[in-house]
Short mmCIF file of C-alpha atoms in Angstrom, two decimals:
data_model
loop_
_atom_site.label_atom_id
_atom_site.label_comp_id
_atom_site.label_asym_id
_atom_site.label_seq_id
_atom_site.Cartn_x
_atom_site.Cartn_y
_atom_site.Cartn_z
CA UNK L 1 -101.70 0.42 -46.93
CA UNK L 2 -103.71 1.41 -49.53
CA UNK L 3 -103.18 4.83 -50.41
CA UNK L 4 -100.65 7.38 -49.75
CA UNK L 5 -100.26 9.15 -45.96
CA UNK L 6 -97.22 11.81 -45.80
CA UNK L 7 -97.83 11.38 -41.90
CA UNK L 8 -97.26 7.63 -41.73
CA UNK L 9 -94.02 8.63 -43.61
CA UNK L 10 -92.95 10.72 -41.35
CA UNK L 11 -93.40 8.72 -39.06
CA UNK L 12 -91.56 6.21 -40.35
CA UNK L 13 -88.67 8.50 -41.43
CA UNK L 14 -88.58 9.59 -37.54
CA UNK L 15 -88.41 6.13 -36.57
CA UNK L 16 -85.37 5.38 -38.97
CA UNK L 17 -83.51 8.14 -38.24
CA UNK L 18 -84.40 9.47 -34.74
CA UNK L 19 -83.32 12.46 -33.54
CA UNK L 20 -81.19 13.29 -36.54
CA UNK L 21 -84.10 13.52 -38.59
CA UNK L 22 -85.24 17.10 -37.50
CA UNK L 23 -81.74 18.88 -37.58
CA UNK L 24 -81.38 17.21 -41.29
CA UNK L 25 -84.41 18.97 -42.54
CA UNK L 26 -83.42 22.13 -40.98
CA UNK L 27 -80.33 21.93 -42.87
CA UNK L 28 -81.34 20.63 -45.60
CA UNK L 29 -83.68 23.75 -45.62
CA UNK L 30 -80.87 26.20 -45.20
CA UNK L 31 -78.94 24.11 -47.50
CA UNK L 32 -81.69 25.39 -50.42
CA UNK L 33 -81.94 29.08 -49.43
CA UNK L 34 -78.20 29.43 -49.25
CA UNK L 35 -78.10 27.85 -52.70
CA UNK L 36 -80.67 29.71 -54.07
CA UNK L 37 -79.33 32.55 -52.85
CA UNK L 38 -75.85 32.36 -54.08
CA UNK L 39 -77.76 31.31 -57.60
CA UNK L 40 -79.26 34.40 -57.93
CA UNK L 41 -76.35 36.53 -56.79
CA UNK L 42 -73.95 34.64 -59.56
CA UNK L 43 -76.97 34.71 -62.14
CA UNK L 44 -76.10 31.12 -62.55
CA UNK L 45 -74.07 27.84 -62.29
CA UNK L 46 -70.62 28.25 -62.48
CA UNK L 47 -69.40 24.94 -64.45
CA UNK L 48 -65.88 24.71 -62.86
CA UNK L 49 -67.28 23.94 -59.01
CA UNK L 50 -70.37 22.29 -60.50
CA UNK L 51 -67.74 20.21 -62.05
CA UNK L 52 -65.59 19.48 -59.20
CA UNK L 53 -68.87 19.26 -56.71
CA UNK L 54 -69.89 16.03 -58.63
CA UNK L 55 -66.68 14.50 -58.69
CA UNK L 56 -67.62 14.57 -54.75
CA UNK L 57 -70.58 13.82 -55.15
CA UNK L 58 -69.16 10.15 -56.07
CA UNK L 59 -67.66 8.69 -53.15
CA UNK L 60 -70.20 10.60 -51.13
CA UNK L 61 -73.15 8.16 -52.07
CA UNK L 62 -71.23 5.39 -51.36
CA UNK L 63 -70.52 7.10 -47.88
CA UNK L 64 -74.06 7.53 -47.12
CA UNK L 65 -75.12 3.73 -47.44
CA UNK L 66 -72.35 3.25 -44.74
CA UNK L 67 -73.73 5.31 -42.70
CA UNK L 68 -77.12 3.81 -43.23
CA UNK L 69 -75.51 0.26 -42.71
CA UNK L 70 -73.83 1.80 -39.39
CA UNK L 71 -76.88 3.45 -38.08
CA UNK L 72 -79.13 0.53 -38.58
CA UNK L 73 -76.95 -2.26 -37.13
CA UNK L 74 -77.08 -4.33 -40.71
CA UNK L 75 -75.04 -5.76 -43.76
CA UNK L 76 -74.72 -5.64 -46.75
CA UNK L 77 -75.82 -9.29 -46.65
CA UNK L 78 -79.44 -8.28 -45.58
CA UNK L 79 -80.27 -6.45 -48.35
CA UNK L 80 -83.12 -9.21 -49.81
CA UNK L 81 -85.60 -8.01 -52.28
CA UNK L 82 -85.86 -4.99 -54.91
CA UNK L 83 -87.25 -2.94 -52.40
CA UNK L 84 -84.35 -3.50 -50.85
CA UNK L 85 -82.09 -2.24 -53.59
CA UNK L 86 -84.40 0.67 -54.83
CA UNK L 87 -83.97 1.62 -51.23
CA UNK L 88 -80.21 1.65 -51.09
CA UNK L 89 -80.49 3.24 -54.59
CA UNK L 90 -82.53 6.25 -53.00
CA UNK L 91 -80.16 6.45 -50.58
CA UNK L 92 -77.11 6.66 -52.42
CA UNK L 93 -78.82 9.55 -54.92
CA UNK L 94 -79.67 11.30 -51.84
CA UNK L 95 -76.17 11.39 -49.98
CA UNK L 96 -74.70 11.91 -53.54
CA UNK L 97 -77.36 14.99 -53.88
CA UNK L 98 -76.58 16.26 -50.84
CA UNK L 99 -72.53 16.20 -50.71
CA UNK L 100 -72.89 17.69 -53.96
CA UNK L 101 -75.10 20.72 -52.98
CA UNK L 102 -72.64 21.11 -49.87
CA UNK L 103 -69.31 21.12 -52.01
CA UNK L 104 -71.31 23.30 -54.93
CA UNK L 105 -71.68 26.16 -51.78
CA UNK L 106 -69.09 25.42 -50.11
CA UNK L 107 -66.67 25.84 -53.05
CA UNK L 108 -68.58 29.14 -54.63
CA UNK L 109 -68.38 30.88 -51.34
CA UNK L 110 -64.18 29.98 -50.95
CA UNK L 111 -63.52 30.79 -54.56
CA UNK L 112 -65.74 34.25 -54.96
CA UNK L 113 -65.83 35.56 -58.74
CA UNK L 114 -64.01 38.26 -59.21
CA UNK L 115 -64.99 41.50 -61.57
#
């Protein structure tokens, strides 16, 4: 492959994932407009659940390279190469990303600021 084809990816990503891979996006793209939204309304972070969301964020990484491990019918023992652990290293950021964003709206929308 010599240079870069965001359909190949996809297809790819489709093939890993299957039929989660569309409802992910689609949350993941509700995810950012909720987010956004409750950014502007705040005008702003607030530190204490941005605190407390990456606390969560932790354990959630680790959670998503289970998942990967379960979904894909491997072990920890197959992981070979660098790829290999650049791969498990996007994959933690991304389920730590993600359980953070969740927690960050979930928390601001249980805990509204008051005055």
């Amino acid at each position: 492959m010599k240079q870069f084809d965001p359909w190949m990816m996809l297809a790819v990503a489709q093939e890993m994932l299957g039929g989660l891979l569309w409802p992910l996006l689609f949350s993941a793209f509700l995810l950012g407009a909720f987010l956004l939204w409750l950014l502007v309304r705040d005008r702003g972070i607030r530190r204490g659940n941005a605190r407390l969301a990456g606390l969560l964020a932790l354990p959630a990484g680790l959670a998503a390279i289970w998942l990967i491990f379960v979904i894909s019918n491997s072990a920890l023992m197959d992981i070979g190469g660098p790829i290999d652990w650049f791969v498990m290293l996007l994959i933690w950021s991304a389920g730590a990303a993600s359980a953070a964003l969740v927690a960050y709206v979930v928390l601001t929308v249980w805990k509204p600021r008051h005055g």
